[in-house]
Coordinates of C-alpha atoms and ligand atoms in Angstrom, one line a residue:
X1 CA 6.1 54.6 76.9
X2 CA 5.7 51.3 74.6
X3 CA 9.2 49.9 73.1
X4 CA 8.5 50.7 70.5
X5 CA 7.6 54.1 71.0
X6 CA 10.8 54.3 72.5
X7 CA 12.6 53.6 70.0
X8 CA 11.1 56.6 67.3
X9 CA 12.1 59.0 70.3
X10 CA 15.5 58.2 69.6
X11 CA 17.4 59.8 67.0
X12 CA 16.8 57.7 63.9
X13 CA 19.5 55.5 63.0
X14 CA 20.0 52.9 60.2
X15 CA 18.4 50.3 62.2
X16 CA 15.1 51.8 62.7
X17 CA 12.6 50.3 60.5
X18 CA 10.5 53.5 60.0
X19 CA 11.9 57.0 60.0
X20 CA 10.2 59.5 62.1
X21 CA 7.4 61.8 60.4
X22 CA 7.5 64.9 62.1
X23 CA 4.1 67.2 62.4
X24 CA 5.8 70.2 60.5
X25 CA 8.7 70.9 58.8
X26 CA 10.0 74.3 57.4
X27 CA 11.5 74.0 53.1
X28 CA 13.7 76.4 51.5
X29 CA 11.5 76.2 48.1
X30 CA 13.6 79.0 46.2
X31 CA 15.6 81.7 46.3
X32 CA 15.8 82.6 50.1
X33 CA 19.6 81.4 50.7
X34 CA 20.4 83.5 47.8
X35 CA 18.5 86.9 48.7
X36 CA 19.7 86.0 52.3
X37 CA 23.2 86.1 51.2
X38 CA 22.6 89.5 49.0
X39 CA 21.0 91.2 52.2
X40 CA 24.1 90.5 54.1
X41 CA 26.8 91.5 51.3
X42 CA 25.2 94.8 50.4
X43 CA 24.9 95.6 54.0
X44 CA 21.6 96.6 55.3
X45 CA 20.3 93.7 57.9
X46 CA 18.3 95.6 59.5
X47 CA 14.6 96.8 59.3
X48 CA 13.2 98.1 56.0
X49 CA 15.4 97.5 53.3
X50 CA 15.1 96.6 49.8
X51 CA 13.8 93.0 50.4
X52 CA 11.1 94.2 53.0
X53 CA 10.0 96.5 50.7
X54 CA 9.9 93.4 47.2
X55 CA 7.7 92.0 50.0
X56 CA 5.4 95.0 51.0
X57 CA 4.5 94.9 47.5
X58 CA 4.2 91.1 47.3
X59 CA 1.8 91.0 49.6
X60 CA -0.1 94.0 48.3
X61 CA -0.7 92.3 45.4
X62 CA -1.3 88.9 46.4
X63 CA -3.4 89.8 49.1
X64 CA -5.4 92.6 47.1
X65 CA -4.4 95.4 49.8
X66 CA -3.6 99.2 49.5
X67 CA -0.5 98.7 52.2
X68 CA 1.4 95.8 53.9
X69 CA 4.0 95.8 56.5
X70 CA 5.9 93.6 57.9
X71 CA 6.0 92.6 61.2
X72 CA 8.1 90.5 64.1
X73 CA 5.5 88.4 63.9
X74 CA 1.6 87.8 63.9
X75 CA 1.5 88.7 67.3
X76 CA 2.7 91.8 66.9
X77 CA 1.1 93.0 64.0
X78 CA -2.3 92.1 66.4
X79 CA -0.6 94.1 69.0
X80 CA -0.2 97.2 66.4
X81 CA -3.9 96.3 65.6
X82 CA -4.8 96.9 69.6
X83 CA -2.8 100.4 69.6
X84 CA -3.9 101.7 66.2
X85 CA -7.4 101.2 67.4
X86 CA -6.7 103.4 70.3
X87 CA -8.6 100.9 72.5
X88 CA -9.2 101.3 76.6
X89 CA -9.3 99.8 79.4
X90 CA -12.4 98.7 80.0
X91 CA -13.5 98.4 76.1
X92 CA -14.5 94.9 75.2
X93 CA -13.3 92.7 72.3
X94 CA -15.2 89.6 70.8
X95 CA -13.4 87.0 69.8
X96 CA -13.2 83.3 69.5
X97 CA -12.4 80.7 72.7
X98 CA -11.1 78.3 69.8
X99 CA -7.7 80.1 68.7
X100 CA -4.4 81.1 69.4
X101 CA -3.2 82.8 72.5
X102 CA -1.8 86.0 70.7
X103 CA -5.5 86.8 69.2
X104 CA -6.7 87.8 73.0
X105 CA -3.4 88.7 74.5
X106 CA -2.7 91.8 71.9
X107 CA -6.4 93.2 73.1
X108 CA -5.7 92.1 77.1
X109 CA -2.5 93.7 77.0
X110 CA -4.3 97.4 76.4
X111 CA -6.3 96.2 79.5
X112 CA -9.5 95.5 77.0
X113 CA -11.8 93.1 78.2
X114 CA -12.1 90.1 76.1
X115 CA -15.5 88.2 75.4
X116 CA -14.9 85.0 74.3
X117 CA -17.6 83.4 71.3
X118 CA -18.7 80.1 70.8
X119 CA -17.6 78.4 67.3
X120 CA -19.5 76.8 64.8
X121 CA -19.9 73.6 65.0
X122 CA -19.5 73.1 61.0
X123 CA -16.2 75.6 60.0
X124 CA -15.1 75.8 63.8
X125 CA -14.8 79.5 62.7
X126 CA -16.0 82.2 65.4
X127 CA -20.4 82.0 65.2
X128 CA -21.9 84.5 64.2
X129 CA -25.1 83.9 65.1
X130 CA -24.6 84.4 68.6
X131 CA -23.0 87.7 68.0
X132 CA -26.1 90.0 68.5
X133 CA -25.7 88.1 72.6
X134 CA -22.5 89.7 73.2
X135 CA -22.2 93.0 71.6
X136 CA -22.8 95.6 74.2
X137 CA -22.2 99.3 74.5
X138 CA -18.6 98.6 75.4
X139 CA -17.8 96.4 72.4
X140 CA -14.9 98.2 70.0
X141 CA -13.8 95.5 68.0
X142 CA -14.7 91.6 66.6
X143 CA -12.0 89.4 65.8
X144 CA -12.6 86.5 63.4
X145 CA -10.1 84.2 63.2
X146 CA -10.1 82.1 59.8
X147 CA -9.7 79.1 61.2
X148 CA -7.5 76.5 59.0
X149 CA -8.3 79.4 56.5
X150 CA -11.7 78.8 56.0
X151 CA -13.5 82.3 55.8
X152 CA -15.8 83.2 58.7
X153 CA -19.6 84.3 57.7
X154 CA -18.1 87.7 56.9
X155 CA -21.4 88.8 55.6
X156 CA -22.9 88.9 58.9
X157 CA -20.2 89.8 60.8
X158 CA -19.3 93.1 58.9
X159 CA -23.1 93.8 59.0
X160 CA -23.4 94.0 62.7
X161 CA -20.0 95.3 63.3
X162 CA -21.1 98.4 61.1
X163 CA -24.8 98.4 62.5
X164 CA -22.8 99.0 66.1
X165 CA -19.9 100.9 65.2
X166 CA -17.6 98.2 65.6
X167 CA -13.9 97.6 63.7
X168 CA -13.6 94.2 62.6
X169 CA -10.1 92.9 62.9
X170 CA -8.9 89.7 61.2
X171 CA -6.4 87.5 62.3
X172 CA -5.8 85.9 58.7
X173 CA -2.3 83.8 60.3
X174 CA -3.9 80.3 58.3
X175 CA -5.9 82.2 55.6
X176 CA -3.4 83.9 53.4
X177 CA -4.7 82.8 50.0
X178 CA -7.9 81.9 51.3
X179 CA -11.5 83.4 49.7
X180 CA -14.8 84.2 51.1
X181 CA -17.4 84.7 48.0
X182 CA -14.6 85.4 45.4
X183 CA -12.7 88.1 47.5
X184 CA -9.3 87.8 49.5
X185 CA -9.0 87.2 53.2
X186 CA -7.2 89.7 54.5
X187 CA -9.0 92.4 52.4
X188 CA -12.3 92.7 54.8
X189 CA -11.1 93.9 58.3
X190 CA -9.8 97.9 58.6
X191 CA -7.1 95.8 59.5
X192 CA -5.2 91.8 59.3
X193 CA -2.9 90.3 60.7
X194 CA -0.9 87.4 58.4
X195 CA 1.8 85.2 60.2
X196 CA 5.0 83.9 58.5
X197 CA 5.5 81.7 61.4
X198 CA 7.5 78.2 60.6
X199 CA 4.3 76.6 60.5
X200 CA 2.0 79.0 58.4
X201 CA 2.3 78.0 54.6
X202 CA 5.1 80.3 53.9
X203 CA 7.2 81.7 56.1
X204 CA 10.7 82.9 57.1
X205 CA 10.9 81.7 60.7
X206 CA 9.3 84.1 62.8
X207 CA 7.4 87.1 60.7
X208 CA 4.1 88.8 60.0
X209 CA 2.5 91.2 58.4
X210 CA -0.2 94.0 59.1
X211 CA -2.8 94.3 56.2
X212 CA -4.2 97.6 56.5
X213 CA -7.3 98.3 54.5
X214 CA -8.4 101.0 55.8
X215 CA -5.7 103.9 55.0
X216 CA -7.0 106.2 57.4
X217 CA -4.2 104.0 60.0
X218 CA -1.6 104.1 57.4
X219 CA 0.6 106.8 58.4
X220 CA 0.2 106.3 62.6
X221 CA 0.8 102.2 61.7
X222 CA 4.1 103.4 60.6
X223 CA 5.0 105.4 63.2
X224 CA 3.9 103.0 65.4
X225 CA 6.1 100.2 63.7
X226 CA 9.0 102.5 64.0
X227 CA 9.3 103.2 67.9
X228 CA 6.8 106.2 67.9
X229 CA 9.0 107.7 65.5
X230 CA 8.8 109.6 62.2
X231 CA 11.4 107.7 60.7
X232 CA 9.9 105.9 57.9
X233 CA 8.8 109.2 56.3
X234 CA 12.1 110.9 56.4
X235 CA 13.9 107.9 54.8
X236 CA 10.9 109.0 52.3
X237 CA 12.0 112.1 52.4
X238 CA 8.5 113.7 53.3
X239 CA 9.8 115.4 56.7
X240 CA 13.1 117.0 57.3
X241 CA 13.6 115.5 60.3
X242 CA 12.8 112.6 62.8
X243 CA 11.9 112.4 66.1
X244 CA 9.3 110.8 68.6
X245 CA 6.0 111.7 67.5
X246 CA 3.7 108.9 69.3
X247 CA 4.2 106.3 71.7
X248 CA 5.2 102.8 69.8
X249 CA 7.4 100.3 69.9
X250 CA 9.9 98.0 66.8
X251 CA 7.8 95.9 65.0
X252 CA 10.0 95.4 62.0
X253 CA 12.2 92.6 61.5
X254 CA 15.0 92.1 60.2
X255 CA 15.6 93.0 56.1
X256 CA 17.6 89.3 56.4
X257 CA 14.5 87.7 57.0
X258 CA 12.7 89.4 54.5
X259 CA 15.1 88.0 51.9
X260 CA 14.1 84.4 53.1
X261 CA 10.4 85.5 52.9
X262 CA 10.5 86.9 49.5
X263 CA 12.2 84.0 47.9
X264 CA 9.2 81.9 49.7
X265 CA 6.6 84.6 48.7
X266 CA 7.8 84.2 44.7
X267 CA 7.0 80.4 45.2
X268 CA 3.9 81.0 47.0
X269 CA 2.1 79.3 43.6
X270 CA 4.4 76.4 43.4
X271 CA 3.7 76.0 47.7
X272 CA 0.3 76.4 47.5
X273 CA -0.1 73.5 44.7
X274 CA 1.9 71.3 46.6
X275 CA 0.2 71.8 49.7
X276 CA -3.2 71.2 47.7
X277 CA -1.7 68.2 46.8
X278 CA -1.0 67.0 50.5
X279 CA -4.6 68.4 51.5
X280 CA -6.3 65.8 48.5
X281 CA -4.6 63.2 49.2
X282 CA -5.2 63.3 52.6
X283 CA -8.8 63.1 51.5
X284 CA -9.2 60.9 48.8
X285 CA -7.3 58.5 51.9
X286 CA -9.6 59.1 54.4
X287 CA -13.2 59.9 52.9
X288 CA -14.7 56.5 53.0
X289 CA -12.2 55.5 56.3
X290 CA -14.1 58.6 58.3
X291 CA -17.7 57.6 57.6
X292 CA -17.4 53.9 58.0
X293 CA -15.4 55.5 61.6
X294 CA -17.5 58.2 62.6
X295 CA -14.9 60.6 62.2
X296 CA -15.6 64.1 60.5
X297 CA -13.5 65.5 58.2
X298 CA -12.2 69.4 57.6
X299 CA -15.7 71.2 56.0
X300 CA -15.3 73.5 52.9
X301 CA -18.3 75.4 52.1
X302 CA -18.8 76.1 48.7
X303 CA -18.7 79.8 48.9
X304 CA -14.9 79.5 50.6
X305 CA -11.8 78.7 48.9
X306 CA -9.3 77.2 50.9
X307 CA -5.5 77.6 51.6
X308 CA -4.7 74.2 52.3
X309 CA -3.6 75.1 55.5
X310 CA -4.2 72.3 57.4
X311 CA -5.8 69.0 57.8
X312 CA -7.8 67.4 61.0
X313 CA -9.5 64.4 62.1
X314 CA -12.5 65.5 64.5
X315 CA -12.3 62.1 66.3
X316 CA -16.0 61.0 67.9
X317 CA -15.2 61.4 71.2
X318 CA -12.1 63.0 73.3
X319 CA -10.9 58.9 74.6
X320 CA -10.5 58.4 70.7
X321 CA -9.1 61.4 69.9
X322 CA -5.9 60.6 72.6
X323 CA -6.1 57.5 71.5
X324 CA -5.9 58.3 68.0
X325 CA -2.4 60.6 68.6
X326 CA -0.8 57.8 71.1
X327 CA -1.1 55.2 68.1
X328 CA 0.2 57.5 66.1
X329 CA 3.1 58.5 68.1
X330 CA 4.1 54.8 68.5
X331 CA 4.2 54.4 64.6
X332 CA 6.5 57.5 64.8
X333 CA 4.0 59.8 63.7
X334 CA 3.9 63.0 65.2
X335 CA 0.3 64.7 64.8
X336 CA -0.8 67.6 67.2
X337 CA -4.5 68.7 69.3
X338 CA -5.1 71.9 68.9
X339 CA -6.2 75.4 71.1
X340 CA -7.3 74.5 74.2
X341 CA -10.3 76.7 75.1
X342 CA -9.0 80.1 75.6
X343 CA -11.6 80.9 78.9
X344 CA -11.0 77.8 80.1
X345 CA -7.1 78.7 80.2
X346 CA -6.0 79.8 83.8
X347 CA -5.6 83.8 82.7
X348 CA -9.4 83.2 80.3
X349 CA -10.3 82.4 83.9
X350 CA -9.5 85.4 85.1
X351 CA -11.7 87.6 82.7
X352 CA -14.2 85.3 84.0
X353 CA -14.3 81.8 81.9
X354 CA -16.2 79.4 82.9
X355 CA -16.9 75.9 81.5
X356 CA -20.1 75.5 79.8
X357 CA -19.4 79.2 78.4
X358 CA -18.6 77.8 75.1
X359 CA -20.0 74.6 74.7
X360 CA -19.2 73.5 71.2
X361 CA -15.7 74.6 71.5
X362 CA -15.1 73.1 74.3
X363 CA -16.7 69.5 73.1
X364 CA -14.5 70.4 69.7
X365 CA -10.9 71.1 71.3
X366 CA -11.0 67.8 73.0
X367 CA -12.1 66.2 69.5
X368 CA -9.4 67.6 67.2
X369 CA -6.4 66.2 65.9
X370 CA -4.1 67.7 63.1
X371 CA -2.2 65.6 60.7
X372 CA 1.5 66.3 59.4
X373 CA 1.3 68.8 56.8
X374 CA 4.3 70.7 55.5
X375 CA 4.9 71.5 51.9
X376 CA 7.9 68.5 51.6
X377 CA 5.6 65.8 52.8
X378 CA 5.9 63.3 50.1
X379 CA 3.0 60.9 49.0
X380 CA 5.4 57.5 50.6
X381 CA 5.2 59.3 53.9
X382 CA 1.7 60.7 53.4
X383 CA 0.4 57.2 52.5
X384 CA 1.9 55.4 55.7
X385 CA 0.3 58.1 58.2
X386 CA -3.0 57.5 56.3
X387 CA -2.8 53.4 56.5
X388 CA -1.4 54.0 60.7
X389 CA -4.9 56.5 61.0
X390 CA -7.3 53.6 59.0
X391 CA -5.6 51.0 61.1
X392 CA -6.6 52.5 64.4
X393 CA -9.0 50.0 66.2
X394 CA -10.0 52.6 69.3
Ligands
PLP401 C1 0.2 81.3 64.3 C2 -0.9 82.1 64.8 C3 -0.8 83.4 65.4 C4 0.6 83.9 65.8 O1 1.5 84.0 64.8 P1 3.0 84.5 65.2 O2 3.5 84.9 63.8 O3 3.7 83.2 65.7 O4 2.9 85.6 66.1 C5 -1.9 84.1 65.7 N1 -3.1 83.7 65.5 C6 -3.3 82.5 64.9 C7 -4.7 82.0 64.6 C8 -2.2 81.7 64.6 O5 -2.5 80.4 64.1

């Protein structure tokens, strides 16, 4: 480590020149200490209380959905996704190399197969194109991942999925907000799966949410949510009693955390125009820098509206790329790669992932580097990570 990067890994201090910019950081933007509060004084902390419920019908709303829940997490609303489906071992799920580890391990962890797809070169969403290659009699369900909440070709991928009988699943964790020809992510699987994770554009820590579209999994998502019990529809007062009914397991979080979640959820406008903000002037920044560099920047098509999500530099080549985040680092700038091909993992290995299997993401993963991006990030900050990117010589 240089001196000077040294130095930033310290705790800053009044005689560092530069104060540390860190990749994320989480903002109260509203009410959440408030509603927080109120959760605790009227006494109900746990699951499914009054603020869980403002939120269930948030997100309906916002999202366009006939029900919401809230969830633990992303990763468990995917795992809810894996049981509701009733999937077996033995089925197989497409989905793409290029994301997140919870998008395979909800499917893996019902012993399904998972059958990883090449991205596109362009969105770096899952490609569609090469989906007629690897759906097979065994195939139950297609994941796409909006990736930095740019839709996936959902036209063609909700045309073979019906063709073959298939569910379509998305996991919408960076596209709440995002649009595919004018309507909602969210609103196209039978089911998605949003995440209110610290670094998603609104959050409250660690939470999710199941989008279910289809209402046919409405009443068995509940149960499911609720440790195989009828619970939720005798505080309804629709049965007279509650019991185990299914297997399941607790996928609802805390109403405390709901609180902090609504009072994001009733900024979400105010979040979203700041975080627009951050995304343009990243841009306007770095337009002219990346062609002049070779370096290609995020790719919006026109039918897609974006969340503002994220920004990334795809650097030209994997040297430049590490390069890129160690200069970076030493101007105490902390900017992040991200997924590291899922079959090229050691447990993708094990369902048979090889290298050359997905060629474009594995040429993009090694590429990819992510800028800070929270909704706080002022434009003084903003400006000296885009001057400490331009002034990278390679
Ligand atoms: C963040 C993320 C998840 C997991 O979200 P959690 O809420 O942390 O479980 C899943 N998939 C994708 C694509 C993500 O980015």
């Amino acid at each position: 480590m240089s001196a000077k990067a040294e130095m930033f890994s310290l705790l800053s201090g009044p005689v560092l020149p530069l104060k540390p910019i860190p990749f994320n950081r989480p903002s109260v933007m509203g009410n959440e200490f408030e509603y927080m509060s109120k959760a605790v004084e009227e006494m109900h902390i746990s699951g499914d209380g009054g603020y869980t419920r403002a939120c269930h019908r948030k997100l309906q709303t916002l999202i366009g959905a006939p029900k919401v829940l809230l969830t633990t997490s992303c990763t468990a609303a995917l795992e809810m996704s894996a049981l509701l489906l009733d999937l077996q071992p033995g089925d197989e799920v497409i989905l793409p190399s290029f994301t997140f580890v919870s998008t395979v391990n909800a499917f893996a962890l019902r012993g399904v197969t998972p059958v990883f797809a090449d991205i596109r070169p362009d969105t770096l969403n899952l490609d569609e194109r090469i989906l007629p290659r690897l759906v097979t009699e065994r195939t139950r369900v297609i994941v796409p991942v909006h990736y930095a909440g740019v839709a996936c070709e959902m036209d063609a991928i909700l045309k073979i999925a019906s063709e073959n009988g298939i569910a379509v699943v998305e996991d919408n964790a960076h596209g709440l907000f995002g649009t595919y020809k004018g309507r909602n992510l969210g609103t196209f699987g039978c089911l998605a799966t949003q995440s209110f994770h610290e670094t998603k554009n609104l959050t409250c820590g660690e939470g999710g949410a199941l989008v279910i579209n289809d209402l046919q999994y409405a009443d068995r998502a509940e149960i499911l949510r609720e440790k195989g019990t009828n619970r939720a529809a005798f505080f309804r007062g629709a049965v007279d009693k509650y019991t185990w009914v299914d297997i399941g397991s607790s996928y609802l979080p805390s109403d405390i955390l709901a609180a902090y979640l609504l009072g994001q959820l009733e900024e979400a406008e105010r979040i979203q125009r700041e975080r627009r903000r951050i995304w343009e002037g990243y841009w306007r920044g770095l337009a002219s820098w990346a062609v002049s560099a070779g370096v290609r920047l995020p790719v919006i098509p026109g039918h897609c509206l974006q969340p503002y999500h994220m920004f990334y530099l795809l650097m030209p080549t994997a040297e430049l790329r590490d390069g890129m985040l160690a200069h970076l680092k030493e101007r105490g700038i902390h900017s992040v790669f991200h997924y590291v091909p899922l079959h090229l993992s050691p447990q993708g290995r094990k369902f048979g992932g090889r290298e050359g299997d997905c060629p474009v993401t594995e040429d993009i993963s090694a590429r990819l580097l992510r800028l800070p991006f929270f909704n706080q990030l002022g434009s003084e900050d903003q400006e000296r990570v885009v001057e400490a990117v331009i002034e990278f010589e390679g």
